[in-house]
Amino acid sequence: MGRKKIQIQRITDERNKQVTFTKRKFGLMKKAYELSVLCDCEIALIIFNHANKLFQYASTDMDKVLLKYTEYNEPHESRTNADIIETLRKKGFNGCDSPEPDGEDSIDQSPLNDDKYRKTTEDLDVLFKRYGVIIPSWLIRLTHQSVLFQPQLSHLGCTVC
């Protein structure tokens, strides 16, 4: 069972926009956490919603990461929406959600990566438990591997809605 590709365009319905924002914000923060753990890097994520409310995530201390950013003088990669759209057009993706993984972008399914995934998932579950996050059932169903993690989720005291 795969996910349907969606057109990336502004959502006009306020309720759908809020639901999508909440789900994707959570997904983005989860990916930032995973990247920081797997690749041992510092991440600062700042999001302002349409009502100008601030949401932030930092793998370490936000102020230290921002200070490091402001003092950084070397050339670096910086992208805007226009850059991303142009890159996607060159690759042949026209407004659809994330492309299918190809050989270059796909993740190797080695035992080492499985162990890193398991460790990251366990670390994330501990954080969820510590901050009282309820993991929604749609998130559990996203992967066929979720069945393997049901005992750990129950053991950690996470609630599956």
Coordinates of C-alpha atoms in Angstrom, one line a residue:
M1 CA 0.0 0.0 0.0
G2 CA 1.7 3.2 -1.2
R3 CA 1.0 6.8 -0.7
K4 CA -0.7 8.8 -3.4
K5 CA 1.4 11.7 -4.8
I6 CA -0.1 15.1 -4.2
Q7 CA 0.3 18.3 -6.1
I8 CA 2.3 20.8 -4.0
Q9 CA 0.2 23.9 -4.0
R10 CA -1.3 26.2 -1.3
I11 CA -4.2 24.6 0.7
T12 CA -7.2 26.9 0.8
D13 CA -9.3 25.1 3.3
E14 CA -8.3 26.4 6.8
R15 CA -8.9 23.1 8.6
N16 CA -7.0 21.0 6.1
K17 CA -4.2 23.6 6.1
Q18 CA -3.9 23.4 9.9
V19 CA -4.0 19.5 9.9
T20 CA -1.4 19.4 7.2
F21 CA 0.8 21.9 8.9
T22 CA 0.7 20.1 12.2
K23 CA 1.5 16.7 10.7
R24 CA 4.3 18.0 8.4
K25 CA 5.8 20.1 11.2
F26 CA 6.0 17.0 13.3
G27 CA 7.5 15.0 10.4
L28 CA 10.0 17.7 9.7
M29 CA 11.1 17.9 13.4
K30 CA 11.4 14.1 13.5
K31 CA 13.6 14.1 10.4
A32 CA 15.7 16.8 11.9
Y33 CA 16.2 14.7 15.0
E34 CA 17.0 11.6 13.0
L35 CA 19.5 13.5 10.9
S36 CA 21.2 15.0 13.9
V37 CA 21.5 11.5 15.6
L38 CA 22.5 9.5 12.5
C39 CA 25.0 12.0 11.1
D40 CA 26.2 13.7 14.3
C41 CA 25.4 17.2 13.1
E42 CA 23.9 20.3 14.7
I43 CA 20.5 21.4 13.5
A44 CA 18.4 24.5 14.2
L45 CA 14.9 24.5 12.7
I46 CA 12.7 27.7 12.9
I47 CA 9.1 27.7 11.6
F48 CA 6.6 30.5 11.6
N49 CA 3.1 29.5 10.7
H50 CA 0.6 31.7 8.8
A51 CA -0.5 33.4 12.1
N52 CA 3.2 34.2 12.9
K53 CA 3.4 31.7 15.7
L54 CA 7.0 30.4 16.3
F55 CA 7.9 26.8 16.4
Q56 CA 11.5 25.7 16.8
Y57 CA 13.7 22.6 17.2
A58 CA 17.4 22.5 18.0
S59 CA 19.5 19.4 18.3
T60 CA 21.6 21.2 20.9
D61 CA 21.2 24.8 22.2
M62 CA 19.3 27.0 19.7
D63 CA 21.3 30.1 20.7
K64 CA 24.6 28.4 20.3
V65 CA 23.7 27.1 16.8
L66 CA 22.4 30.6 15.7
L67 CA 25.5 32.3 17.1
K68 CA 27.6 29.8 15.1
Y69 CA 25.5 30.6 12.0
T70 CA 25.9 34.4 12.3
E71 CA 29.7 34.1 12.8
Y72 CA 30.1 31.7 9.9
N73 CA 32.0 33.3 7.0
E74 CA 32.8 30.5 4.7
P75 CA 30.8 29.8 1.4
H76 CA 27.9 27.5 2.1
E77 CA 24.8 26.0 0.6
S78 CA 21.7 28.2 0.9
R79 CA 18.4 27.4 -0.9
T80 CA 15.1 29.0 -1.4
N81 CA 11.8 27.6 -2.7
A82 CA 12.7 28.8 -6.2
D83 CA 15.9 26.8 -6.1
I84 CA 14.1 23.6 -4.9
I85 CA 11.4 24.0 -7.6
E86 CA 14.1 24.5 -10.3
T87 CA 16.0 21.4 -9.1
L88 CA 12.8 19.3 -9.1
R89 CA 11.9 20.5 -12.6
K90 CA 15.4 19.5 -13.9
K91 CA 14.9 16.0 -12.4
G92 CA 11.4 15.8 -14.0
F93 CA 9.2 16.2 -11.0
N94 CA 6.4 18.7 -11.6
G95 CA 4.7 19.7 -8.4
C96 CA 4.3 16.2 -7.0
D97 CA 5.3 15.2 -3.5
S98 CA 8.6 13.5 -2.9
P99 CA 10.0 11.5 -5.9
E100 CA 10.5 7.7 -5.8
P101 CA 14.0 6.9 -4.5
D102 CA 16.5 6.0 -7.2
G103 CA 19.8 4.3 -6.8
E104 CA 21.6 7.5 -5.8
D105 CA 19.1 8.6 -3.1
S106 CA 18.0 5.2 -1.8
I107 CA 19.1 4.0 1.6
D108 CA 21.2 0.9 1.8
Q109 CA 19.3 -1.8 3.8
S110 CA 22.4 -3.1 5.6
P111 CA 22.4 -4.4 9.2
L112 CA 24.3 -1.3 10.2
N113 CA 21.6 1.0 8.9
D114 CA 18.9 -1.3 10.5
D115 CA 20.7 -0.9 13.8
K116 CA 21.0 2.9 13.4
Y117 CA 17.2 3.1 12.5
R118 CA 16.3 0.9 15.5
K119 CA 18.5 3.1 17.8
T120 CA 17.1 6.3 16.4
T121 CA 13.5 5.0 16.8
E122 CA 14.2 4.0 20.4
D123 CA 15.8 7.4 21.2
L124 CA 12.8 9.1 19.6
D125 CA 10.4 6.9 21.6
V126 CA 12.1 7.9 24.8
L127 CA 11.7 11.5 24.0
F128 CA 8.1 11.0 23.2
K129 CA 7.5 9.4 26.5
R130 CA 9.5 12.0 28.4
Y131 CA 7.4 14.9 26.9
G132 CA 4.1 13.0 26.9
V133 CA 3.7 13.0 23.2
I134 CA 0.8 10.8 22.0
I135 CA 1.8 9.0 18.8
P136 CA -1.1 9.1 16.4
S137 CA -2.2 5.8 14.8
W138 CA -1.7 7.2 11.2
L139 CA 2.0 7.5 12.1
I140 CA 2.2 3.9 13.3
R141 CA 0.6 2.6 10.1
L142 CA 3.0 4.5 7.8
T143 CA 5.5 1.7 7.7
H144 CA 5.2 -2.1 7.6
Q145 CA 7.9 -2.2 10.3
S146 CA 5.5 -0.6 12.8
V147 CA 4.3 -4.1 13.9
L148 CA 7.9 -4.7 15.1
F149 CA 7.8 -1.6 17.3
Q150 CA 4.4 -2.1 18.9
P151 CA 5.9 -3.9 21.9
Q152 CA 8.5 -1.2 22.4
L153 CA 5.9 1.5 22.2
S154 CA 3.7 -0.2 24.8
H155 CA 6.7 -1.0 26.9
L156 CA 7.7 2.7 26.8
G157 CA 4.2 3.8 27.8
C158 CA 3.5 5.5 24.6
T159 CA -0.2 5.8 23.7
V160 CA -1.4 4.8 20.2
C161 CA -4.6 6.6 19.3

